[in-house]
Amino acid sequence: MSQAKLIDGKIYAERLRAQVAEQVAKLKADHGLQPGLAVVLVGADPASEIYVRSKGEHSLAAGMHSVTHKLPADTPQHDLLRLVGELNADPLIHGILVQLPLPKHIEERAVLAAISPDKDVDGLHVVNAGRLASGLPALTPCTPLGCMILLKETVGDLSGLRAVVVGRSVLVGRPVAQLLLQSDCTVTIAHSRTRDLPAVCREADILVAAVGRPRMIRGDWIKPGAAVIDVGINRVPFDDPVKAAAGRTKVVGDVHFKEAMEVAGWITPVPGGVGLMTVAVLLQNTVTAARRQAGLEAS
Ligand code: NDP
């Protein structure tokens, strides 16, 4: 049996971060412009804290202006909205990211809607979602854009390929489907009501899994030679019963990796695949936002 080629997210994320650092240095030298990113965290969710720290560290390493606002979990919605308003008006800040999920008493939609679409580097404002769906230039959600970079770097020209996206979330499934369509793929979006999901998946030259169910997509759902992009991040107990009994967990994707390796042509590992691209694309989006706000062409 042939083995799929691994799509190593580390390589592509490092390359993109290096390109961003070059762009930042050039913007500073040519225009006196330093792209600025503000990240807002409400509460102390441990996973969110790790993501937020990583975003701050990588933006500083790329030479950007970086600000992190940590607010207590019981912050009233109007206080968060006021902070977003201040960041919208701050000329040193070109990108605003409010880390999700937010505490239950805060309405996520209201907060996302309050971010200026020009500074919406997470690409979740309806204006950016609408622009993406209309094929207009938009700030695009980071993980979907990361998936596309990995596909273009490995598969190359995607034109005419059959793509199946499993998952239809606003965060991942829908935008990745829009981007695949822009790349001239024939796109199917599958979800929890899709009938005979294995048969739908088997049609895919490109299979993107964004479900949130550990190892749901089995090897015999995959067309031989397909490119498999596994967005899923799921915490499960270790297979080793001793480690599992000690309560230790590990991260796996939505695809049964071992089985998929035997069938696919390309595959992203979890961890080490798509997840690493997300922050790198966030930095790129911040540079794009800064350029547009300064009236420069997007890079
Ligand atoms: P959501 O829970 O918002 O969406 C999951 C989607 O999967 C829904 O559209 C749902 O369908 C569909 N689904 C659920 N169960 C099934 C099933 N049995 N068969 C077919 N479809 C199903 O998740 P997200 O899109 O936010 O995230 C998906 C995964 O990606 C998660 O594991 C998440 O942790 C990970 N993720 C990773 C990121 C990264 O940086 N790598 C960033 C963001 C997310 P329906 O709409 O019908 O309910």
Short mmCIF file of C-alpha atoms and ligand atoms in Angstrom, two decimals:
data_model
loop_
_atom_site.label_atom_id
_atom_site.label_comp_id
_atom_site.label_asym_id
_atom_site.label_seq_id
_atom_site.Cartn_x
_atom_site.Cartn_y
_atom_site.Cartn_z
CA MET A 1 0.00 0.00 0.00
CA SER A 2 1.26 3.47 -0.81
CA GLN A 3 1.46 6.04 1.94
CA ALA A 4 0.06 9.55 1.70
CA LYS A 5 2.50 12.46 1.66
CA LEU A 6 2.38 14.50 4.85
CA ILE A 7 1.51 18.18 4.55
CA ASP A 8 3.74 19.67 7.22
CA GLY A 9 2.02 22.81 8.51
CA LYS A 10 5.16 23.84 10.38
CA ILE A 11 7.12 24.41 7.16
CA TYR A 12 4.42 26.51 5.49
CA ALA A 13 3.56 28.44 8.67
CA GLU A 14 7.23 29.33 9.23
CA ARG A 15 7.57 30.42 5.62
CA LEU A 16 4.47 32.61 5.80
CA ARG A 17 5.58 34.17 9.10
CA ALA A 18 8.97 34.98 7.54
CA GLN A 19 7.23 36.58 4.54
CA VAL A 20 5.05 38.62 6.90
CA ALA A 21 8.12 39.81 8.84
CA GLU A 22 9.68 40.95 5.53
CA GLN A 23 6.49 42.80 4.57
CA VAL A 24 6.35 44.48 8.00
CA ALA A 25 10.00 45.61 7.73
CA LYS A 26 9.34 47.00 4.24
CA LEU A 27 6.19 48.84 5.34
CA LYS A 28 8.14 50.44 8.18
CA ALA A 29 11.05 51.40 5.93
CA ASP A 30 9.00 52.65 2.95
CA HIS A 31 5.94 54.15 4.64
CA GLY A 32 6.70 54.47 8.38
CA LEU A 33 3.78 52.10 8.94
CA GLN A 34 3.87 49.43 11.66
CA PRO A 35 0.92 47.02 11.45
CA GLY A 36 -0.78 46.72 14.84
CA LEU A 37 -2.83 43.81 16.18
CA ALA A 38 -5.08 43.93 19.26
CA VAL A 39 -6.23 40.63 20.75
CA VAL A 40 -9.02 40.63 23.34
CA LEU A 41 -9.53 37.73 25.73
CA VAL A 42 -12.51 37.61 28.07
CA GLY A 43 -12.16 35.08 30.89
CA ALA A 44 -9.46 32.53 31.58
CA ASP A 45 -10.20 29.53 29.37
CA PRO A 46 -6.84 27.69 29.33
CA ALA A 47 -6.93 26.81 25.59
CA SER A 48 -7.88 30.40 24.67
CA GLU A 49 -5.07 31.74 26.88
CA ILE A 50 -2.56 29.60 24.96
CA TYR A 51 -3.89 30.80 21.58
CA VAL A 52 -3.87 34.44 22.69
CA ARG A 53 -0.30 34.21 24.03
CA SER A 54 0.84 32.63 20.77
CA LYS A 55 -0.83 35.39 18.71
CA GLY A 56 0.87 38.08 20.80
CA GLU A 57 4.30 36.44 20.64
CA HIS A 58 4.19 35.79 16.90
CA SER A 59 2.99 39.30 16.06
CA LEU A 60 5.83 40.81 18.11
CA ALA A 61 8.32 38.42 16.47
CA ALA A 62 7.13 39.63 13.05
CA GLY A 63 7.91 43.23 14.10
CA MET A 64 4.30 44.31 14.61
CA HIS A 65 2.77 46.49 17.28
CA SER A 66 0.92 44.04 19.51
CA VAL A 67 -1.55 44.64 22.33
CA THR A 68 -3.40 42.05 24.40
CA HIS A 69 -6.42 43.01 26.51
CA LYS A 70 -7.33 40.45 29.17
CA LEU A 71 -10.73 41.08 30.71
CA PRO A 72 -12.37 39.22 33.60
CA ALA A 73 -14.96 36.53 32.78
CA ASP A 74 -17.79 38.65 34.24
CA THR A 75 -17.05 41.68 32.04
CA PRO A 76 -20.41 43.19 30.98
CA GLN A 77 -21.10 43.13 27.24
CA HIS A 78 -21.27 46.94 27.07
CA ASP A 79 -17.71 47.20 28.51
CA LEU A 80 -16.43 44.82 25.83
CA LEU A 81 -18.27 46.79 23.14
CA ARG A 82 -16.75 50.01 24.47
CA LEU A 83 -13.24 48.50 24.22
CA VAL A 84 -13.94 47.35 20.65
CA GLY A 85 -15.08 50.90 19.85
CA GLU A 86 -11.84 52.34 21.24
CA LEU A 87 -9.77 49.87 19.22
CA ASN A 88 -11.77 50.72 16.07
CA ALA A 89 -10.77 54.36 16.59
CA ASP A 90 -7.12 53.67 17.49
CA PRO A 91 -4.86 54.57 14.53
CA LEU A 92 -2.06 52.30 15.83
CA ILE A 93 -4.34 49.24 15.64
CA HIS A 94 -5.09 47.78 12.20
CA GLY A 95 -6.44 44.39 13.25
CA ILE A 96 -8.79 43.42 16.09
CA LEU A 97 -9.40 39.85 17.18
CA VAL A 98 -11.82 38.96 19.96
CA GLN A 99 -10.95 35.43 21.04
CA LEU A 100 -13.90 33.04 20.84
CA PRO A 101 -15.76 31.51 22.55
CA LEU A 102 -16.99 34.36 24.74
CA PRO A 103 -18.66 33.81 28.13
CA LYS A 104 -22.34 32.89 27.82
CA HIS A 105 -23.71 36.27 28.99
CA ILE A 106 -22.08 38.00 25.98
CA GLU A 107 -23.72 37.82 22.57
CA GLU A 108 -20.93 36.86 20.16
CA ARG A 109 -22.76 38.21 17.13
CA ALA A 110 -23.12 41.68 18.66
CA VAL A 111 -19.41 41.81 19.44
CA LEU A 112 -18.33 40.60 15.99
CA ALA A 113 -20.69 43.13 14.38
CA ALA A 114 -19.11 45.94 16.42
CA ILE A 115 -15.62 45.35 14.98
CA SER A 116 -14.89 47.62 12.05
CA PRO A 117 -14.94 45.39 8.90
CA ASP A 118 -11.63 47.03 7.89
CA LYS A 119 -10.00 45.78 11.11
CA ASP A 120 -11.80 42.40 11.21
CA VAL A 121 -8.69 40.21 10.80
CA ASP A 122 -10.66 37.12 11.87
CA GLY A 123 -12.90 37.66 8.83
CA LEU A 124 -16.09 36.95 10.80
CA HIS A 125 -17.95 40.24 10.28
CA VAL A 126 -20.97 39.79 7.98
CA VAL A 127 -19.52 42.41 5.62
CA ASN A 128 -16.41 40.30 5.09
CA ALA A 129 -18.42 37.06 4.90
CA GLY A 130 -20.67 38.72 2.30
CA ARG A 131 -17.72 40.06 0.31
CA LEU A 132 -16.15 36.59 0.30
CA ALA A 133 -19.43 35.02 -0.85
CA SER A 134 -19.68 37.67 -3.59
CA GLY A 135 -16.15 37.01 -4.81
CA LEU A 136 -14.96 40.47 -3.71
CA PRO A 137 -11.70 41.17 -1.85
CA ALA A 138 -12.32 40.48 1.84
CA LEU A 139 -10.55 39.82 5.09
CA THR A 140 -10.93 36.04 5.13
CA PRO A 141 -11.13 33.74 8.18
CA CYS A 142 -7.65 32.53 9.10
CA THR A 143 -8.08 28.75 9.32
CA PRO A 144 -9.86 28.43 5.93
CA LEU A 145 -7.21 30.60 4.27
CA GLY A 146 -4.56 28.41 5.91
CA CYS A 147 -6.22 25.31 4.39
CA MET A 148 -6.07 26.92 0.94
CA ILE A 149 -2.40 27.83 1.28
CA LEU A 150 -1.58 24.21 2.18
CA LEU A 151 -3.61 22.90 -0.77
CA LYS A 152 -2.05 25.29 -3.28
CA GLU A 153 1.47 24.61 -2.01
CA THR A 154 1.00 20.84 -2.32
CA VAL A 155 -1.66 19.97 -4.89
CA GLY A 156 -1.06 23.13 -6.98
CA ASP A 157 -3.80 24.03 -9.48
CA LEU A 158 -7.17 23.09 -7.98
CA SER A 159 -9.25 24.00 -11.02
CA GLY A 160 -11.95 21.44 -11.87
CA LEU A 161 -11.29 19.22 -8.84
CA ARG A 162 -14.18 17.85 -6.80
CA ALA A 163 -14.02 19.24 -3.26
CA VAL A 164 -16.11 18.06 -0.33
CA VAL A 165 -16.18 20.11 2.87
CA VAL A 166 -17.63 18.30 5.87
CA GLY A 167 -18.97 20.99 8.23
CA ARG A 168 -20.84 24.22 7.48
CA SER A 169 -19.80 26.51 10.32
CA VAL A 170 -19.36 30.24 9.76
CA LEU A 171 -15.84 29.90 11.16
CA VAL A 172 -14.53 27.10 8.93
CA GLY A 173 -16.86 25.10 6.67
CA ARG A 174 -18.62 27.90 4.79
CA PRO A 175 -15.58 30.12 4.15
CA VAL A 176 -13.38 27.21 3.09
CA ALA A 177 -16.10 26.15 0.64
CA GLN A 178 -16.22 29.71 -0.77
CA LEU A 179 -12.44 29.75 -1.21
CA LEU A 180 -12.48 26.36 -2.95
CA LEU A 181 -15.19 27.69 -5.27
CA GLN A 182 -13.04 30.76 -6.02
CA SER A 183 -10.28 28.30 -6.98
CA ASP A 184 -12.67 26.73 -9.51
CA CYS A 185 -13.35 23.53 -7.59
CA THR A 186 -16.73 21.83 -7.80
CA VAL A 187 -17.77 22.09 -4.17
CA THR A 188 -20.13 20.06 -1.98
CA ILE A 189 -20.79 21.13 1.60
CA ALA A 190 -21.78 18.21 3.83
CA HIS A 191 -23.17 18.44 7.37
CA SER A 192 -24.98 16.48 10.05
CA ARG A 193 -28.07 15.96 7.84
CA THR A 194 -26.15 14.77 4.78
CA ARG A 195 -27.31 11.35 3.60
CA ASP A 196 -24.69 8.65 3.03
CA LEU A 197 -21.75 10.84 4.05
CA PRO A 198 -19.15 8.15 3.26
CA ALA A 199 -20.33 8.03 -0.39
CA VAL A 200 -20.25 11.84 -0.64
CA CYS A 201 -16.72 11.93 0.79
CA ARG A 202 -15.57 9.21 -1.62
CA GLU A 203 -16.23 11.60 -4.54
CA ALA A 204 -13.72 14.13 -3.25
CA ASP A 205 -10.38 14.89 -4.85
CA ILE A 206 -10.06 17.36 -1.98
CA LEU A 207 -11.65 16.44 1.35
CA VAL A 208 -11.78 19.07 4.08
CA ALA A 209 -12.94 17.81 7.48
CA ALA A 210 -14.20 20.50 9.89
CA VAL A 211 -16.58 18.59 12.10
CA GLY A 212 -15.25 18.38 15.65
CA ARG A 213 -15.72 14.59 15.96
CA PRO A 214 -12.61 12.56 16.68
CA ARG A 215 -11.50 10.24 13.82
CA MET A 216 -14.99 10.24 12.29
CA ILE A 217 -13.78 10.07 8.68
CA ARG A 218 -12.54 6.56 8.01
CA GLY A 219 -10.04 5.34 5.46
CA ASP A 220 -12.71 3.73 3.25
CA TRP A 221 -14.50 7.12 2.94
CA ILE A 222 -11.50 8.52 1.08
CA LYS A 223 -10.92 8.41 -2.67
CA PRO A 224 -7.47 6.94 -3.41
CA GLY A 225 -4.99 9.78 -3.98
CA ALA A 226 -7.23 12.50 -2.53
CA ALA A 227 -5.82 15.49 -0.64
CA VAL A 228 -7.19 15.39 2.91
CA ILE A 229 -7.20 18.54 5.03
CA ASP A 230 -8.08 17.77 8.63
CA VAL A 231 -9.17 20.89 10.51
CA GLY A 232 -10.46 19.03 13.57
CA ILE A 233 -8.92 19.53 16.99
CA ASN A 234 -10.35 16.99 19.41
CA ARG A 235 -9.07 16.01 22.83
CA VAL A 236 -9.36 12.24 23.52
CA PRO A 237 -7.92 9.88 26.16
CA PHE A 238 -4.63 8.19 25.25
CA ASP A 239 -4.95 4.75 23.57
CA ASP A 240 -2.51 3.42 26.20
CA PRO A 241 -4.83 2.33 29.07
CA VAL A 242 -2.29 3.31 31.74
CA LYS A 243 -2.03 6.88 30.44
CA ALA A 244 -5.81 7.00 29.87
CA ALA A 245 -6.44 5.83 33.46
CA ALA A 246 -4.19 8.67 34.66
CA GLY A 247 -6.57 11.06 32.88
CA ARG A 248 -4.04 12.03 30.20
CA THR A 249 -5.39 13.20 26.86
CA LYS A 250 -4.04 13.89 23.39
CA VAL A 251 -5.22 15.83 20.36
CA VAL A 252 -6.57 14.03 17.27
CA GLY A 253 -8.30 15.24 14.12
CA ASP A 254 -11.66 14.49 12.52
CA VAL A 255 -10.00 11.99 10.19
CA HIS A 256 -8.82 8.51 11.19
CA PHE A 257 -5.22 9.34 10.42
CA LYS A 258 -3.75 5.83 10.29
CA GLU A 259 -6.41 4.55 7.90
CA ALA A 260 -6.33 7.70 5.78
CA MET A 261 -2.54 7.46 5.39
CA GLU A 262 -3.03 4.20 3.46
CA VAL A 263 -5.42 5.73 0.91
CA ALA A 264 -4.95 9.49 0.57
CA GLY A 265 -2.42 11.18 -1.70
CA TRP A 266 -1.81 14.06 0.72
CA ILE A 267 -2.82 14.54 4.33
CA THR A 268 -2.41 17.10 7.10
CA PRO A 269 -1.47 15.60 10.48
CA VAL A 270 -3.15 16.68 13.74
CA PRO A 271 -1.37 18.25 15.47
CA GLY A 272 1.17 19.74 13.08
CA GLY A 273 -1.04 20.59 10.11
CA VAL A 274 -3.74 23.22 9.65
CA GLY A 275 -3.65 24.44 13.26
CA LEU A 276 -0.17 25.90 12.82
CA MET A 277 -1.30 27.96 9.83
CA THR A 278 -4.01 29.87 11.67
CA VAL A 279 -1.77 32.33 13.53
CA ALA A 280 0.50 32.86 10.50
CA VAL A 281 -2.55 33.81 8.40
CA LEU A 282 -3.76 36.12 11.17
CA LEU A 283 -0.47 38.02 10.87
CA GLN A 284 -0.85 38.16 7.10
CA ASN A 285 -4.42 39.45 7.46
CA THR A 286 -3.16 42.17 9.82
CA VAL A 287 -0.61 43.32 7.23
CA THR A 288 -3.32 43.27 4.54
CA ALA A 289 -5.63 45.33 6.79
CA ALA A 290 -2.85 47.82 7.59
CA ARG A 291 -2.01 48.27 3.90
CA ARG A 292 -5.65 48.83 2.94
CA GLN A 293 -6.19 51.33 5.80
CA ALA A 294 -3.12 53.23 4.60
CA GLY A 295 -4.46 53.27 1.03
CA LEU A 296 -1.81 50.85 -0.24
CA GLU A 297 -2.55 47.84 -2.46
CA ALA A 298 -3.07 44.62 -0.48
CA SER A 299 0.02 42.38 -0.75
P1 NDP B 1 -18.87 23.59 14.60
O1 NDP B 1 -19.29 22.73 15.74
O2 NDP B 1 -19.26 25.00 14.57
O3 NDP B 1 -19.38 22.91 13.25
C1 NDP B 1 -19.28 21.56 13.04
C2 NDP B 1 -19.93 21.19 11.74
O4 NDP B 1 -19.82 19.77 11.58
C3 NDP B 1 -21.40 21.54 11.65
O5 NDP B 1 -21.70 22.13 10.42
C4 NDP B 1 -22.11 20.20 11.80
O6 NDP B 1 -23.28 20.07 11.04
C5 NDP B 1 -21.08 19.25 11.24
N1 NDP B 1 -21.25 17.92 11.82
C6 NDP B 1 -21.34 17.58 13.13
N2 NDP B 1 -21.51 16.27 13.26
C7 NDP B 1 -21.54 15.75 12.01
C8 NDP B 1 -21.70 14.44 11.50
N3 NDP B 1 -21.88 13.38 12.30
N4 NDP B 1 -21.68 14.29 10.17
C9 NDP B 1 -21.51 15.35 9.34
N5 NDP B 1 -21.34 16.61 9.77
C10 NDP B 1 -21.36 16.80 11.09
O7 NDP B 1 -17.27 23.42 14.51
P2 NDP B 1 -16.17 24.36 13.81
O8 NDP B 1 -16.42 24.47 12.36
O9 NDP B 1 -15.97 25.59 14.60
O10 NDP B 1 -14.87 23.45 14.07
C11 NDP B 1 -14.73 22.17 13.48
C12 NDP B 1 -13.48 21.53 14.02
O11 NDP B 1 -12.35 22.32 13.64
C13 NDP B 1 -13.40 21.44 15.55
O12 NDP B 1 -12.71 20.26 15.91
C14 NDP B 1 -12.56 22.65 15.93
O13 NDP B 1 -11.87 22.45 17.18
C15 NDP B 1 -11.60 22.71 14.79
N6 NDP B 1 -11.04 24.03 14.53
C16 NDP B 1 -9.71 24.10 14.29
C17 NDP B 1 -9.11 25.31 14.01
C18 NDP B 1 -7.66 25.33 13.72
O14 NDP B 1 -7.01 26.34 13.88
N7 NDP B 1 -7.10 24.24 13.21
C19 NDP B 1 -9.87 26.58 14.03
C20 NDP B 1 -11.29 26.38 14.19
C21 NDP B 1 -11.85 25.14 14.45
P3 NDP B 1 -24.64 20.92 11.35
O15 NDP B 1 -24.36 22.29 10.82
O16 NDP B 1 -25.67 20.19 10.58
O17 NDP B 1 -24.82 20.88 12.83
#
